[in-house]
Amino acid sequence: MDRFAFLLKRPIQLIPVLLGISLITFVLIQLTPGDPVRIMLGPKASEDAIAFVRARYGLDQPILVQYFYFLLNAIRGDFGQSIIYRSPVGPVILDRMAPTLFLILYGLALSVAFTLGLAIAAARSRGRWVDQFVRLVCVSSVGIPSYFMGLMLILGLCLKLKLFPVSGYAPTLIDNLYHLFLPALTIAIGVTPILTRNLRATFLQQMDADYATAGRSKGLPERYIFGRHVFWNSLLPTVNLMGVVVSFLIGGTVVIENVFNIPGLGQALIRAVLTRDYFVVQAVTLVLACGIVITNFIVDVVTVVLDPRVKL
Amino acid sequence: MDRRSFLKATAYAASLASLPGIAFSARAADSKILRMGYGSDVLTLDPIKTVYGSDIIIQGMMFARLLQANADRSEVGPGLAEKWDISEDGKTYTFYLRDAKFSDGSPITAEDVAFSYTRMRFQKDSAYAAPFQPLKEAKAKDAKTVVFTLDRRFTPFLTLTEIWNTGIVPKAAVEKMGDDAYAKAPVTSGPFKFVEWKPGDRVVLARNEHYYKEGLPHLDGLEFRYVADDNTRVSMLQAGEIDVCIGYPVARQPELKAAGFRADADISSVTYDMLINHSKAPFDNLKFRQAISHGIDRQAIADAVTLGSGRPATSIFSPELNFFDKSLPLIQRDVEKAKGLLADSGVADPSFELLVSAGIADDEKTAVLVQAQLAEIGITVTVSKIDSTSVWTRLIDGDYQAELNWWYNETRDPDNALRWCAWGAGDNKSYYTRYNNEEVNKLIDEAAGETDDAKRGALYAQIQKICVDEVAQVAMFHPNWLNGYSPKVKDLILNIGLQFSEIDQTDLV
């Protein structure tokens, strides 16, 4: 089979995965105690008003009937109404995808830059002070919760030094490179140590490999061996690890979005779960699940590109 | 371009873009846009569907009412209505409207007022029709005169005409747009008009040029932002990204004050209390309830939770309300007396589960204090922290023993408050405590129909005494609203009823 045949197979495999996720989410959130209509209408509403609104959203039907209608509508591209906002879910979610996507990509870009810099510096100076320093930084920053890190950055860089804004998502790309720098940095501080340790270890392993020794014996300069061979041969495990990290990040943006007040999917999900806004929970979960599946897919593609021996 | 120069250019662009100190989305220097941050999201812009703090606050900026409360809400005065008559039998209220316009320039007529009230009182999904039950009919007599007919004498009615859900909406626009569309982009009657609403992010308002008060509001516009995290909101105030921080953790008060922010608490009508389920053991036992009431130290809890700005509770409603009985003494903590009451109660297993909404710092702190204080008199309290929606469901279903909660009253008239927390005949069963005393129910109705202030006062005193003696709820303290204001904000306070009632006179300097 052609190396890239999985490109076609993947979307088909995706269908049962998403169906399973949607069914589980639907049943779980509906079984959680709490009624979105009561939240929407508030403590002062009469029983009549509550029954009236419940019927309007079809929430008086059995769960499986509701799920059936949800599926039927979803196939037509209609993900239902947000009960709390009284408006279609689609636009609510779409508005919030951009900030989250931007934040994750920005955070990853910083992480990759930091990781490459740190891992190369450490590996090339194995055992010397630069290496020791990088390892110390990695060990000491790996356990800091992003909530705490975010608050510390706000305190130091926003309130004391007044270098960055505390909050927000701006309308333009350039604005956002500035506005979302701290949240992206928070992500990078969380992710970089994990990736750096992995990449440094692989570099070292590859630098000791036979082909590198062979290169040295031929008198090739160390710089050439590293840049031409070791570097490229070492990327694969880190790319795979990055796939896992991104999957975690997709869930982890919830915290970062709250600390930096970014109107993204994570914030929407928290709110929807707390208010039992069933259809929003459903839609956001599906979007996030798709995000994870797509990430894995990209990792697969990159793996195939990097290593011609790999077949999927 | 070769690879090296491409990388160079990219790095250069990136470093330029992240150059610190460039405030890209700062407020233009000459525009007076007031930016507020609040921890609860705006859910609807339709006054009759509004129940949450965020929506209640914003209604006051968008809609004018027949009458308007002054800043301390001590009295109501003319609003859209210049004057009014009340019939001899107290059942007919006639309001005479001034010349005023909606934000689209169309005139506000008696027809619009009748429509707004009929909708609020009779539409099925109106969220807060309960206080208006006596209203039988609202009718336009002519273009500027509107007549309300009540089915009984009901004194609190006049003050109710200034609460948020009586905001006057245009009949033509609502009918043309339909409820759902109107709630997303309303035509308004108050100081500000609607510009934009991004759910989960912000509502943007602009000065309404057609506002009935000449030359007001002073502000050009207003941005109402949803900032979920309390500490982020405080940081944004400190960094100048918002001008008003509505609600902040009390622990941040000294720091805000030291930095020159106005963080003096605005007076509220809030009562913070422990709701107890009268239909469940051990709270169906009067002596047990009294043991608890004597076993907690209200002053200590108020001091700890509000850093001294709150007042310990002596009655079940706030001292800010009319007819509050000042003669009621503060129940002092008395361990021996509480132990005696507990022994008299005959409760074999003096323990209960106290529900707390997870993540609310004040509730968690209070729960620990209550737990420790009651342990000393021999009552074991198990604190259960669960998410607020689940707490809410259990309250409504009656599936709880005790829970920490708070509530406030919209007006200074106590009728609303008492129907909310002690009137067993209501839909909410005395705020889900299931407290139901026929005599109290009767007295509340009687007081609402009384026009003589002295007689009303006597009736309310009687009600308060019974509720305290029977421990209808364990009222603990009255906190203030905790809002932080930038020194640039002039003439703005949140009144007891959760409204910035003088927002039209607020200025930024």
mmCIF file of C-alpha atoms in Angstrom, chain A residues 32-35 38-49 52-53 56 84-87 92 96 106 147 151 154-155 158-159 162-170 174-175 177-179 181 258-261 263 267 271 273-276, chain B residues 17-25 41-44 49 51-52 124-130 164 180 184 197 199-202 225-229 231-232 235-236 238-239 241 252 387-390 392-393 396 408 410 420 427-428 431-432:
data_model
loop_
_atom_site.group_PDB
_atom_site.id
_atom_site.type_symbol
_atom_site.label_atom_id
_atom_site.label_comp_id
_atom_site.label_asym_id
_atom_site.label_seq_id
_atom_site.Cartn_x
_atom_site.Cartn_y
_atom_site.Cartn_z
ATOM 1 C CA THR A 32 -25.215 14.943 36.033
ATOM 2 C CA PRO A 33 -27.681 16.539 38.426
ATOM 3 C CA GLY A 34 -28.715 20.082 37.527
ATOM 4 C CA ASP A 35 -31.076 21.564 35.023
ATOM 5 C CA ARG A 38 -33.439 26.424 36.041
ATOM 6 C CA ILE A 39 -30.071 28.093 35.603
ATOM 7 C CA MET A 40 -31.333 30.134 32.668
ATOM 8 C CA LEU A 41 -34.575 31.210 34.307
ATOM 9 C CA GLY A 42 -33.022 31.633 37.730
ATOM 10 C CA PRO A 43 -34.248 31.182 41.269
ATOM 11 C CA LYS A 44 -37.224 33.458 40.841
ATOM 12 C CA ALA A 45 -38.936 31.598 38.002
ATOM 13 C CA SER A 46 -42.253 29.828 38.462
ATOM 14 C CA GLU A 47 -42.707 26.104 37.851
ATOM 15 C CA ASP A 48 -44.944 26.953 34.880
ATOM 16 C CA ALA A 49 -42.251 29.001 33.191
ATOM 17 C CA PHE A 52 -42.746 25.783 29.285
ATOM 18 C CA VAL A 53 -39.088 26.380 28.446
ATOM 19 C CA ARG A 56 -39.486 24.294 23.996
ATOM 20 C CA ILE A 84 -28.186 29.463 28.334
ATOM 21 C CA TYR A 85 -27.548 32.002 25.551
ATOM 22 C CA ARG A 86 -30.736 31.110 23.673
ATOM 23 C CA SER A 87 -28.892 31.082 20.364
ATOM 24 C CA VAL A 92 -20.961 30.646 19.566
ATOM 25 C CA ARG A 96 -14.261 30.963 20.199
ATOM 26 C CA TYR A 106 1.607 30.495 19.451
ATOM 27 C CA TYR A 147 -2.327 28.705 36.971
ATOM 28 C CA LEU A 151 -0.419 34.702 37.956
ATOM 29 C CA ILE A 154 0.941 38.822 35.406
ATOM 30 C CA LEU A 155 2.294 40.107 38.687
ATOM 31 C CA CYS A 158 2.155 43.257 33.750
ATOM 32 C CA LEU A 159 1.691 44.950 37.089
ATOM 33 C CA LYS A 162 3.966 47.114 32.831
ATOM 34 C CA LEU A 163 5.339 45.380 29.742
ATOM 35 C CA PHE A 164 2.289 43.385 28.706
ATOM 36 C CA PRO A 165 -1.492 43.573 29.055
ATOM 37 C CA VAL A 166 -3.167 41.288 31.605
ATOM 38 C CA SER A 167 -5.952 40.144 29.420
ATOM 39 C CA GLY A 168 -7.550 39.893 26.141
ATOM 40 C CA TYR A 169 -7.788 38.841 22.616
ATOM 41 C CA ALA A 170 -7.468 41.503 19.965
ATOM 42 C CA ILE A 174 -0.036 41.678 15.231
ATOM 43 C CA ASP A 175 -2.113 42.791 18.219
ATOM 44 C CA LEU A 177 1.256 38.462 19.080
ATOM 45 C CA TYR A 178 1.509 41.087 21.793
ATOM 46 C CA HIS A 179 -1.695 40.373 23.749
ATOM 47 C CA PHE A 181 2.438 36.602 24.469
ATOM 48 C CA ASN A 258 -9.324 31.749 32.564
ATOM 49 C CA VAL A 259 -6.220 33.296 34.079
ATOM 50 C CA PHE A 260 -5.647 35.598 31.088
ATOM 51 C CA ASN A 261 -9.317 36.107 30.307
ATOM 52 C CA PRO A 263 -12.621 34.213 25.236
ATOM 53 C CA GLN A 267 -13.703 29.094 28.922
ATOM 54 C CA ARG A 271 -19.132 27.662 31.642
ATOM 55 C CA VAL A 273 -20.468 22.355 32.031
ATOM 56 C CA LEU A 274 -21.249 24.466 35.098
ATOM 57 C CA THR A 275 -24.535 25.641 33.638
ATOM 58 C CA ARG A 276 -25.359 22.244 32.093
ATOM 59 C CA ALA B 17 5.532 42.563 17.160
ATOM 60 C CA SER B 18 6.195 41.635 20.733
ATOM 61 C CA LEU B 19 7.792 44.966 21.538
ATOM 62 C CA PRO B 20 6.571 45.768 24.986
ATOM 63 C CA GLY B 21 4.814 48.940 25.924
ATOM 64 C CA ILE B 22 2.719 49.291 22.795
ATOM 65 C CA ALA B 23 -0.847 49.421 24.013
ATOM 66 C CA PHE B 24 -2.616 48.319 20.867
ATOM 67 C CA SER B 25 -6.174 48.314 22.116
ATOM 68 C CA ASP B 41 -21.536 36.424 31.919
ATOM 69 C CA VAL B 42 -24.349 38.351 30.258
ATOM 70 C CA LEU B 43 -27.039 35.886 29.182
ATOM 71 C CA THR B 44 -29.844 38.052 27.859
ATOM 72 C CA LYS B 49 -35.863 37.314 31.090
ATOM 73 C CA VAL B 51 -32.263 37.067 36.634
ATOM 74 C CA TYR B 52 -28.476 37.147 36.988
ATOM 75 C CA LYS B 124 -44.990 32.506 30.223
ATOM 76 C CA ASP B 125 -41.210 32.679 30.238
ATOM 77 C CA SER B 126 -41.035 35.924 32.174
ATOM 78 C CA ALA B 127 -38.495 35.120 34.851
ATOM 79 C CA TYR B 128 -39.627 37.343 37.687
ATOM 80 C CA ALA B 129 -43.367 37.914 37.508
ATOM 81 C CA ALA B 130 -43.861 36.762 41.106
ATOM 82 C CA TRP B 164 -34.918 46.012 36.456
ATOM 83 C CA ASP B 180 -35.170 36.100 20.693
ATOM 84 C CA LYS B 184 -29.772 40.032 21.376
ATOM 85 C CA TRP B 197 -22.788 41.724 22.311
ATOM 86 C CA PRO B 199 -21.507 36.169 24.404
ATOM 87 C CA GLY B 200 -18.853 35.057 26.861
ATOM 88 C CA ASP B 201 -16.820 38.175 26.241
ATOM 89 C CA ARG B 202 -18.437 41.608 26.347
ATOM 90 C CA ARG B 225 -16.659 42.643 30.123
ATOM 91 C CA TYR B 226 -16.929 39.116 31.419
ATOM 92 C CA VAL B 227 -13.796 38.279 33.409
ATOM 93 C CA ALA B 228 -14.400 34.953 35.095
ATOM 94 C CA ASP B 229 -11.355 34.834 37.339
ATOM 95 C CA ASN B 231 -7.822 37.692 40.642
ATOM 96 C CA THR B 232 -7.470 38.415 36.939
ATOM 97 C CA SER B 235 -5.083 42.629 38.063
ATOM 98 C CA MET B 236 -6.902 44.202 35.121
ATOM 99 C CA GLN B 238 -4.568 47.541 38.635
ATOM 100 C CA ALA B 239 -3.156 47.503 35.113
ATOM 101 C CA GLU B 241 -7.447 47.618 31.542
ATOM 102 C CA ARG B 252 -7.330 42.060 47.988
ATOM 103 C CA ASP B 387 -20.515 22.393 42.105
ATOM 104 C CA SER B 388 -23.050 25.180 42.342
ATOM 105 C CA THR B 389 -25.523 23.729 39.852
ATOM 106 C CA SER B 390 -25.734 20.499 41.829
ATOM 107 C CA TRP B 392 -28.969 24.367 43.386
ATOM 108 C CA THR B 393 -30.722 21.188 42.234
ATOM 109 C CA ILE B 396 -34.961 22.847 44.890
ATOM 110 C CA TYR B 408 -30.508 40.482 48.321
ATOM 111 C CA GLU B 410 -34.184 44.865 44.931
ATOM 112 C CA TRP B 420 -38.660 35.408 49.073
ATOM 113 C CA ASP B 427 -43.284 28.852 44.630
ATOM 114 C CA ASN B 428 -39.828 28.864 46.192
ATOM 115 C CA TYR B 431 -36.132 30.071 49.651
ATOM 116 C CA TYR B 432 -36.287 26.302 49.616
#
